[in-house]
Coordinates of C-alpha atoms in Angstrom, one line a residue:
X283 CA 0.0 0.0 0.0
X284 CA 1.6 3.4 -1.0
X285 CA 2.3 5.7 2.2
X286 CA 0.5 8.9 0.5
X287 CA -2.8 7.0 0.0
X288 CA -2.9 6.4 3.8
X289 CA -1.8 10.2 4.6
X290 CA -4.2 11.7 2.4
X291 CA -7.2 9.8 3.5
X292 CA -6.0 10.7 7.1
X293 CA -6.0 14.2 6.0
X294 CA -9.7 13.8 4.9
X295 CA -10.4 13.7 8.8
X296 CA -14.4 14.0 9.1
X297 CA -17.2 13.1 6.8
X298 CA -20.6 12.1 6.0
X299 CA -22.5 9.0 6.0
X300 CA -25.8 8.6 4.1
X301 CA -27.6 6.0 4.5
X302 CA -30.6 5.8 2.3
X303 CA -32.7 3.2 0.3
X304 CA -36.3 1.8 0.2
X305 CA -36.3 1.3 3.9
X306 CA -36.1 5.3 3.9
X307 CA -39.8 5.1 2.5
X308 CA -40.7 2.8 5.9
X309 CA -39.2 5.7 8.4
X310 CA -39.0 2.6 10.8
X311 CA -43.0 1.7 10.5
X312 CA -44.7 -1.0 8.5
X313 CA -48.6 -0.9 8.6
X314 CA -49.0 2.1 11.0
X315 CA -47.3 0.3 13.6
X316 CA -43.7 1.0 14.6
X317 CA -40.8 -1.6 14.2
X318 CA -38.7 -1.1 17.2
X319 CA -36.4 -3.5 17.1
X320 CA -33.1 -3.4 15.8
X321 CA -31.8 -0.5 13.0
X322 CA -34.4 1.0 10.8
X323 CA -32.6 0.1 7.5
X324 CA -32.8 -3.5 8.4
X325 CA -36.6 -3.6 9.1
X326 CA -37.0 -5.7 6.5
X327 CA -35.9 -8.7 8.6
X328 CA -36.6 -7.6 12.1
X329 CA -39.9 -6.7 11.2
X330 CA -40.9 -9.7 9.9
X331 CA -42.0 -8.3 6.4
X332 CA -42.9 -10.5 3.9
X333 CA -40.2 -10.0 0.6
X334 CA -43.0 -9.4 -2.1
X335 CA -44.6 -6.8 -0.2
X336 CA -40.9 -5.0 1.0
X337 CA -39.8 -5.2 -2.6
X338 CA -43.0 -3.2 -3.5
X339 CA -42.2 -0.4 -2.3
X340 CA -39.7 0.2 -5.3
X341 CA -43.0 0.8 -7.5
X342 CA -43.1 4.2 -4.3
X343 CA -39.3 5.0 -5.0
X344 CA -39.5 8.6 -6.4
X345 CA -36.6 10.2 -4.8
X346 CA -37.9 12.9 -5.8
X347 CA -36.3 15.5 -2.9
X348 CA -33.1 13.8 -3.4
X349 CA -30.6 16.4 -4.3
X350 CA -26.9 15.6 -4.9
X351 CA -25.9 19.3 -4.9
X352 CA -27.5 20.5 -1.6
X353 CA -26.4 17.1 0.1
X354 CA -22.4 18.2 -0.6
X355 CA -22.7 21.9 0.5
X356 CA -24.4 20.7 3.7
X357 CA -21.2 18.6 4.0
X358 CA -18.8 21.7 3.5
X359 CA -21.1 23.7 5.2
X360 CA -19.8 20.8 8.4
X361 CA -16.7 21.0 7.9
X362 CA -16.2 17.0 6.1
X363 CA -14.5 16.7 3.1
X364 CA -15.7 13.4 2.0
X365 CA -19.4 11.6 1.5
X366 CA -19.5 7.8 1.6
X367 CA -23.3 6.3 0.6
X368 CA -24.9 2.9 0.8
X369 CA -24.6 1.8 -2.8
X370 CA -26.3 -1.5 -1.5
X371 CA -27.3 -2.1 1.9
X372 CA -28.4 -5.5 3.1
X373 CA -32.4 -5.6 1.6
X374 CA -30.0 -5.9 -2.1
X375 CA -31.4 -2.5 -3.4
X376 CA -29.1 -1.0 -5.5
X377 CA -29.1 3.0 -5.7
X378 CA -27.1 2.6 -9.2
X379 CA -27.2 1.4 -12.8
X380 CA -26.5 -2.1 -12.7
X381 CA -26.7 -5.1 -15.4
X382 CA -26.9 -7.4 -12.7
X383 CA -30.7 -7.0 -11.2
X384 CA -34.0 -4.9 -12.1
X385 CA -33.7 -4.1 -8.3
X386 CA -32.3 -0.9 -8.8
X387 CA -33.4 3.0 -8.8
X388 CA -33.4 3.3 -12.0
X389 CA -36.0 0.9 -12.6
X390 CA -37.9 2.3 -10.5
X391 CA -40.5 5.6 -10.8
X392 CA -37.5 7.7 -9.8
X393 CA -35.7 6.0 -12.8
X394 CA -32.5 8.2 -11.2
X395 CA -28.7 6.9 -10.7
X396 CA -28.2 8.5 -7.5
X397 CA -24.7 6.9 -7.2
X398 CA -23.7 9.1 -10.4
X399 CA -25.6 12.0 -9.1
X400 CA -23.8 12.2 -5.9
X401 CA -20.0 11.3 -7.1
X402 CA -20.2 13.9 -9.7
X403 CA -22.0 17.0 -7.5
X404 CA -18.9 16.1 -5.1
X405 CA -16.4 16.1 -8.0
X406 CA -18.0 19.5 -8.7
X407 CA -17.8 20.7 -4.9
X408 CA -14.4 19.3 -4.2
X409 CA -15.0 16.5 -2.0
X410 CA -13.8 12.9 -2.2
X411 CA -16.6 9.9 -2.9
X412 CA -16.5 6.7 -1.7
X413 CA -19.6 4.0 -1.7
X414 CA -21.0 1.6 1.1
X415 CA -21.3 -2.2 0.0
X416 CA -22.9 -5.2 2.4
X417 CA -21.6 -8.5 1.4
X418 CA -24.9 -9.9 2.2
X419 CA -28.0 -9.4 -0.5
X420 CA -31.8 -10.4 1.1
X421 CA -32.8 -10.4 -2.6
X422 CA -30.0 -12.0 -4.4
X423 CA -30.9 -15.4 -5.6
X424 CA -28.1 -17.2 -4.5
X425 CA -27.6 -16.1 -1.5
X426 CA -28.4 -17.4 2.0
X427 CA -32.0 -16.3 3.2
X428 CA -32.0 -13.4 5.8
X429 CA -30.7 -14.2 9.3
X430 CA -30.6 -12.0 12.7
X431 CA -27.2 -11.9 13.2
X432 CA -26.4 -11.5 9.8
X433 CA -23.3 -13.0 9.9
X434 CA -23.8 -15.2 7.0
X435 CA -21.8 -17.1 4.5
X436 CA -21.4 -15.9 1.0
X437 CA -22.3 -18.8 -1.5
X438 CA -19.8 -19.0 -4.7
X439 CA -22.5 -18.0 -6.7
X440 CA -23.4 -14.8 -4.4
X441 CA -19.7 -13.6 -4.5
X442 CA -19.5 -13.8 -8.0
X443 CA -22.9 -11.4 -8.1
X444 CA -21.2 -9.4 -5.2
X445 CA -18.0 -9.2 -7.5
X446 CA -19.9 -8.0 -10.6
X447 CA -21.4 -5.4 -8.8
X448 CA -18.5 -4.1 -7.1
X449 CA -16.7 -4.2 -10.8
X450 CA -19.5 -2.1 -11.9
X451 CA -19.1 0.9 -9.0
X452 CA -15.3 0.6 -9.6
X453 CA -15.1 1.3 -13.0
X454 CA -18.4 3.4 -13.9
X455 CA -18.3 6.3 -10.8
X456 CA -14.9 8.0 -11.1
X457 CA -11.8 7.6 -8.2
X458 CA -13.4 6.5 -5.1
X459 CA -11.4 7.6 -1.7
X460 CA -13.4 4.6 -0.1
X461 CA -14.9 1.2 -0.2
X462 CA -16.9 1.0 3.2
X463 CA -17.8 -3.3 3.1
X464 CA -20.2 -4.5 6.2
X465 CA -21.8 -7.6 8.1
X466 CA -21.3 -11.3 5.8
X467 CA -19.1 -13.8 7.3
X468 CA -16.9 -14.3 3.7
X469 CA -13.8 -17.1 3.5
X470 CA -10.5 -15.5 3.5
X471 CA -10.2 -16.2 -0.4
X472 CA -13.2 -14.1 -0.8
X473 CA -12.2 -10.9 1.2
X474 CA -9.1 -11.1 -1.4
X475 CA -10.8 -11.6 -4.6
X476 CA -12.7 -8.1 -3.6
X477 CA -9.3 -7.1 -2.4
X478 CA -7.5 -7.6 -5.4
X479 CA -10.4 -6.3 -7.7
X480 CA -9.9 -3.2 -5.7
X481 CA -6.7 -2.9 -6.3
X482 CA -7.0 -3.6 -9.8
X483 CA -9.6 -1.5 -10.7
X484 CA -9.3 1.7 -7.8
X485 CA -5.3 1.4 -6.7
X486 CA -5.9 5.1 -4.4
X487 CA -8.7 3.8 -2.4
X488 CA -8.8 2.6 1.0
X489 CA -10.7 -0.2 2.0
X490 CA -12.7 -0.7 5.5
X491 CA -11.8 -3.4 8.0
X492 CA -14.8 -4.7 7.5
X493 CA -13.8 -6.5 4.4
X494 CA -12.4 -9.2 6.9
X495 CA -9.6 -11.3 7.4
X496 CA -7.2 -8.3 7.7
X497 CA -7.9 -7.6 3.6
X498 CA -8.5 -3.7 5.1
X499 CA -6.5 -0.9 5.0
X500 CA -7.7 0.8 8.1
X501 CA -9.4 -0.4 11.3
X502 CA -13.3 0.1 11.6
X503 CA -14.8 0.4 15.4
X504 CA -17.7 -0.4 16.6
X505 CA -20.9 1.5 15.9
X506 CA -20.3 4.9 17.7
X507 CA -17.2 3.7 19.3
X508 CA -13.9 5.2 20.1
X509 CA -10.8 2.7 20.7
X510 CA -9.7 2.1 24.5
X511 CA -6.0 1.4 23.0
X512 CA -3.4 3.2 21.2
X513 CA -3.6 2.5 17.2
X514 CA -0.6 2.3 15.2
X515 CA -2.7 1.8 12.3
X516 CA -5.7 4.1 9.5
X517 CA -8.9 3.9 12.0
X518 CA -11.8 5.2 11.5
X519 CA -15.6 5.4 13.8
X520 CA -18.5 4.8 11.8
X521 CA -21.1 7.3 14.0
X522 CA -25.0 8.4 14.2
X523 CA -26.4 11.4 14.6
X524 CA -29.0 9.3 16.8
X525 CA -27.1 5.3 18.5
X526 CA -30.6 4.2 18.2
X527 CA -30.7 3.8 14.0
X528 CA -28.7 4.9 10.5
X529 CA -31.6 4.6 8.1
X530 CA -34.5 7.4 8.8
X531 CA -36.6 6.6 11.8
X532 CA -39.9 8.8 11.3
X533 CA -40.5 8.5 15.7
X534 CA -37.4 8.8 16.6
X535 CA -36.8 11.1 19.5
X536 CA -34.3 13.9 18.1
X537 CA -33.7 16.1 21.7
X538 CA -32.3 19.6 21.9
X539 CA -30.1 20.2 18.8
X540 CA -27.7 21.8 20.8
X541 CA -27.3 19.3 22.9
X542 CA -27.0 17.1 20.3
X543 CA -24.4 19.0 18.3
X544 CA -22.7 19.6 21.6
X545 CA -21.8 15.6 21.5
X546 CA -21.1 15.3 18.2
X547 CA -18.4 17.8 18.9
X548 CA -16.9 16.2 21.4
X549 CA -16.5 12.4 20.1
X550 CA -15.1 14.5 16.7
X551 CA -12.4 16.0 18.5
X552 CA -11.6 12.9 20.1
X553 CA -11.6 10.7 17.7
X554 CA -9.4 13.2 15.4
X555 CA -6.9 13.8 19.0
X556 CA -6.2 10.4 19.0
X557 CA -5.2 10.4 15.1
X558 CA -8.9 8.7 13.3
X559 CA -11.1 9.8 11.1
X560 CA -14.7 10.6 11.8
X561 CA -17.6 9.6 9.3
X562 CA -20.6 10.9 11.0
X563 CA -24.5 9.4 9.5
X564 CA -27.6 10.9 7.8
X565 CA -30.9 9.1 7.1
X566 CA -32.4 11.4 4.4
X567 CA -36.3 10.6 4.6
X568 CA -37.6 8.5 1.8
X569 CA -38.7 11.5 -0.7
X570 CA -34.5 12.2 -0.3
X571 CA -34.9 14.8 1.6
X572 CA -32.4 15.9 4.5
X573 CA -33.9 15.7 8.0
X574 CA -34.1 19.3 9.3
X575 CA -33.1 18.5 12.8
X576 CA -29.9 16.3 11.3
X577 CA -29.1 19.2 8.9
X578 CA -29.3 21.8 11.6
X579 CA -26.8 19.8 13.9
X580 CA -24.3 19.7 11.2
X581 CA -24.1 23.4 10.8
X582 CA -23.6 23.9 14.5
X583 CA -20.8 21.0 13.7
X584 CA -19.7 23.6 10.6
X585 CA -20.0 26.9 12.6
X586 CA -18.2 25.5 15.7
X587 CA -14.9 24.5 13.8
X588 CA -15.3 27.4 11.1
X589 CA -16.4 24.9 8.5
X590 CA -12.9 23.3 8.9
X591 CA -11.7 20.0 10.0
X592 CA -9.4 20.0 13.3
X593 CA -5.9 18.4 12.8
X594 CA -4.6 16.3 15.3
X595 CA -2.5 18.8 16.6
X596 CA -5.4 21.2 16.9
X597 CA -7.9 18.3 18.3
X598 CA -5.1 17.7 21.1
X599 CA -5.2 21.4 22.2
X600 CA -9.2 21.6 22.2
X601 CA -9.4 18.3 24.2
X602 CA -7.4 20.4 26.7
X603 CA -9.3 23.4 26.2
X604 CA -12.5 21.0 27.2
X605 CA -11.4 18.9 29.3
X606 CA -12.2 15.9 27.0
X607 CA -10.4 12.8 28.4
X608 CA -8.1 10.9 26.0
X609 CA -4.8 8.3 26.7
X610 CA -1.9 10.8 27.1
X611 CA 1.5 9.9 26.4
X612 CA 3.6 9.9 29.5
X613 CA 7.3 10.8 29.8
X614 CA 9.9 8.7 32.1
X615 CA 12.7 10.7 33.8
X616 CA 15.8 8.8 34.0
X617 CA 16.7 8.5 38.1
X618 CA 20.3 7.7 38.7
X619 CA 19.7 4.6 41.1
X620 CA 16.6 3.1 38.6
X621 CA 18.4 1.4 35.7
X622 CA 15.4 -0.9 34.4
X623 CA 12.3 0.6 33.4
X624 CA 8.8 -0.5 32.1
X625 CA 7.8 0.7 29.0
X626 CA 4.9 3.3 29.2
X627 CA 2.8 3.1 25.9
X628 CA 1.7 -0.2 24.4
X629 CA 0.4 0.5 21.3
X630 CA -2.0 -2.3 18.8
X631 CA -2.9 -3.1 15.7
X632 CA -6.8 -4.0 14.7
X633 CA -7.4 -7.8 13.1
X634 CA -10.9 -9.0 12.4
X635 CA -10.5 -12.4 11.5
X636 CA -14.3 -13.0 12.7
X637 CA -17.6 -11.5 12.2
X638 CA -18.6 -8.0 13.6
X639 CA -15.3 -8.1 16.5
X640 CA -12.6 -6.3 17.0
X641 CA -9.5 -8.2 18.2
X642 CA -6.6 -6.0 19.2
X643 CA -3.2 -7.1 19.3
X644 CA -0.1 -5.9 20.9
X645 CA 2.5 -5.0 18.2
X646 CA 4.6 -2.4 19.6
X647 CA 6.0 -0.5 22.5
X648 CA 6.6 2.9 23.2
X649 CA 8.8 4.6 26.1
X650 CA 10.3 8.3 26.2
X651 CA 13.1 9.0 28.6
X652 CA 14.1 11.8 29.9
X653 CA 17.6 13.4 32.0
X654 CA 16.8 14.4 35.5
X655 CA 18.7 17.4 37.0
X656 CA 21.4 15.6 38.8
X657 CA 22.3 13.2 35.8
X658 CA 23.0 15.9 33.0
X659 CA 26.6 16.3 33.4
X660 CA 26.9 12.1 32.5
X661 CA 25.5 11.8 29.1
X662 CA 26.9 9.0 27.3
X663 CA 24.8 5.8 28.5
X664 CA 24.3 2.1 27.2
X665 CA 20.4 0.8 26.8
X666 CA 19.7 -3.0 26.6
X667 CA 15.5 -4.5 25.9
X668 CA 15.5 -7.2 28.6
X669 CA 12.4 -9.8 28.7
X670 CA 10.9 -11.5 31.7
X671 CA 11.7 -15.0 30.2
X672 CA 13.7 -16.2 26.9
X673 CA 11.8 -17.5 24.4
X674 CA 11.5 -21.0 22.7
X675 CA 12.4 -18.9 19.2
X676 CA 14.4 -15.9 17.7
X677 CA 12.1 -13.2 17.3
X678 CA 12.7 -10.4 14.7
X679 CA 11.7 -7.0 15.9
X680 CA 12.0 -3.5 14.7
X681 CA 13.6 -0.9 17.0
X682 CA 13.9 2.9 16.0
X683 CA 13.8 1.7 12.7
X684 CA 16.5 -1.2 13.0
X685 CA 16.2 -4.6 12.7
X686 CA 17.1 -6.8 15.1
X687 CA 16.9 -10.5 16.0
X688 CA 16.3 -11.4 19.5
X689 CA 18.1 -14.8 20.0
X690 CA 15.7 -17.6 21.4
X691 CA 16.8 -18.2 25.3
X692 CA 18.3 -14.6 25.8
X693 CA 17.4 -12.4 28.1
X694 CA 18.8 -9.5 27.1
X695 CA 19.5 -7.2 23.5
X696 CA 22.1 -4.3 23.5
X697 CA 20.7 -2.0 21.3
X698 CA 22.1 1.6 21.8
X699 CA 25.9 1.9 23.1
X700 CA 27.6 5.1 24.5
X701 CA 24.9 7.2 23.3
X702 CA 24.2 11.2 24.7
X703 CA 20.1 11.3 26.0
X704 CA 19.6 15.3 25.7
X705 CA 15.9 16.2 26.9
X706 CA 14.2 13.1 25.9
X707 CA 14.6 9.8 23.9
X708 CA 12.0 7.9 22.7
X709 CA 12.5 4.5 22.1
X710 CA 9.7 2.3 19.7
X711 CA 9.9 -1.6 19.5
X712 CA 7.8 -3.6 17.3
X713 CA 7.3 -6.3 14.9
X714 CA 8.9 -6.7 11.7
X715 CA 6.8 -5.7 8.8
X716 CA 3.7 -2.9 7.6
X717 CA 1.8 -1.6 10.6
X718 CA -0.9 -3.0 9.6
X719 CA -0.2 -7.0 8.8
X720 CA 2.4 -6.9 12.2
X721 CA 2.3 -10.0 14.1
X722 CA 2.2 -9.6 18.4
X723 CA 4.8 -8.8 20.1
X724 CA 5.6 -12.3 21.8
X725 CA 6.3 -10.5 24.9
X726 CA 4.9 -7.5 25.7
X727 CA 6.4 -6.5 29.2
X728 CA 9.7 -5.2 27.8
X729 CA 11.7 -3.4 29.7
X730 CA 14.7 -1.5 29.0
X731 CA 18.1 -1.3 30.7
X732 CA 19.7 1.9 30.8
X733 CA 23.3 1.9 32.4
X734 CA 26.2 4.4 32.6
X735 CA 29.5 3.9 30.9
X736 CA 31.8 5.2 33.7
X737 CA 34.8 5.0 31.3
X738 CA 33.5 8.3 30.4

């Protein structure tokens, strides 16, 4: 993976979600009676609706207060400089022109590629474009039927429909910053065959961690969460303006807008202190149009931050300014009669082997020293990694950008010799190899030596 695709999506920082499809038209109610369980965009299986009667609803499908243009300067208007949309959500209703299935909105009254629509208005206003996928399809033909969890396999036959679609949004909607894949339960084979068509097809565009089996290029959390660990990897949080659904809920209890902005604020500036990027949901209603209340709270968003995204740097100064608790990094001053210390900062790496979990895996250590008073006449000092126990193999680690091998039953590495430490010196050890594929550390309560070398 090239270095400046991962710094310029980083740079993107903040932007918008839209999810929107035939279960807009529902607004969370099917026959006057509320479905209140689960998300809204998935009330086709947890309320119980027969298929025929859901897939009617495309014959309603006008869009007709869908508009591309005021949908991207609502997004500037934020502050985000990127719009990802649900090209196909679970129900397999498909918001573009595809070859594949008459379910589509063009087929429908609307007879409108709204996937076109939107990637061009944000050509147009300057903002990157990236689609939404699910690997499962409730109408595909060959795929298993709907399921609760919907962790479900994908059938040969269903991945080569998945893989013709994707082919299609790859190669017929311009560069794409973003391929945002969700739920399914695929085979390792399958999350590369999407992986490679990627590739193939859109070389600059990151791909979600939810293409499983550590095929993504950045880490995905949890619905509306932030990470409790230090990433040394792309993350991103997934958020809604409301925890409760993404797709428009017609009842849904919206609140004080202030208040609601107020916390919006907050996990954005969090999320963008501790170095991820924040893609914040609408649910347009099922005419298209924005909800008022959702388009309000984004230009509070916008008018807060001057309609610009905070940098780290900047997010790291307003979490102090608010008193908005994130991990800090700590410093360790050197005492003369301490000569092993504990590293500080333990930092991970994201793999999601298995459905909808986040497994977080120790890959690298982090400790900055620094001189006291007393010791900064004697400068020139030795520093060795030692390990509880040897190990039963060599392990290969990376440390400040060296390789090393740590021989199998050894205690202790020499790394730095008759060195100067002048304010501080931070030492990093982790696995060999990209950030993101890094296997765990085999031991991760390192410590490091740190001695004097009186011949000077």
């Amino acid at each position: 993976m090239k270095p400046d695709k991962i710094t310029q999506w980083q740079k993107l920082g903040f932007g918008m979600f839209i999810h929107y499809g035939l279960y807009s038209l529902c607004g969370g109610v099917w026959k006057g009676e509320p479905v209140k369980r689960g998300y809204s965009e998935q009330i086709l299986s947890h309320g119980k609706i027969p298929k025929e009667e859901y897939k009617a609803l495309q014959n309603k499908f006008t869009c007709k207060n869908f508009d591309a243009e005021k949908i991207c300067i609502l997004a500037k208007t934020a502050g985000m400089k990127y719009i990802i949309i649900t090209a196909k959500h679970h129900d397999g209703f498909c918001l573009f022109n595809t070859k594949t299935t008459n379910y589509n909105s063009v087929k429908t009254p609307a007879k409108r590629d709204l996937i076109l629509e939107l990637s061009q208005a944000c050509k147009k206003n300057g903002l990157k474009f990236g689609l939404y996928f699910s690997w499962i399809d409730w109408d595909c033909e060959f795929a298993l039927p709907i399921s609760d969890h919907n962790s479900d396999k994908i059938l040969p036959k269903h991945q080569r429909f998945n893989l013709e679609q994707l082919t299609e949004l790859f190669t017929n909607y311009g560069p794409l910053c973003e391929l945002w894949m969700d739920m399914g339960f695929p085979t390792k084979k399958q999350s590369e065959e999407v992986r490679a068509l990627a590739q193939e097809l859109q070389p600059d565009m990151m791909i979600n961690g939810r293409i499983w089996n550590d095929c993504g290029d950045f880490c995905t959390m949890g619905d509306n969460r932030l990470p409790d660990k230090s990433l040394n990897v792309p993350w991103q949080t997934p958020a809604s303006i409301y925890h409760e659904t993404w797709g428009y809920r017609s009842w849904q209890r919206r609140g004080d807008k202030n208040k609601k902005a107020q916390e919006l604020i907050e996990s954005l500036i969090r999320v963008r202190a501790m170095g991820g990027n924040y893609l914040l949901n609408i649910g347009p209603k099922g005419d298209g149009s924005v909800v008022s209340f959702e388009a309000d709270v984004l230009k509070k968003i916008g008018s807060f931050f001057n309609s610009k995204v905070p940098s780290q740097t900047s997010a790291k100064k307003l979490c102090k300014e608010l008193n908005l608790g994130i991990p800090q990094d700590s410093i360790t001053e050197l005492k003369e009669k301490v000569n092993e210390i504990p590293f500080t900062k333990k930092i991970y790496r994201f793999t999601g082997k298995d459905y909808y979990s986040s497994h977080f895996i120790c890959t690298e250590l982090e400790l900055s020293l620094k001189m006291s008073k007393d010791l900064s006449k004697t400068n020139l000092w030795t520093i060795s990694l030692v390990r509880k126990k040897p190990l039963s193999q060599d392990e290969f680690l990376e440390i400040n950008g060296k390789e090393f091998c740590f021989p199998a039953n050894k205690k202790e590495l020499e790394i730095l010799k008759n060195i100067k430490i002048e304010k501080f010196l931070k030492i990093s050890v982790s696995t060999i190899g990209c950030a993101a594929s890094r296997k765990a550390l085999r031991q991760d309560n390192l410590i490091l030596r740190v001695e004097k070398n009186e011949a000077f």
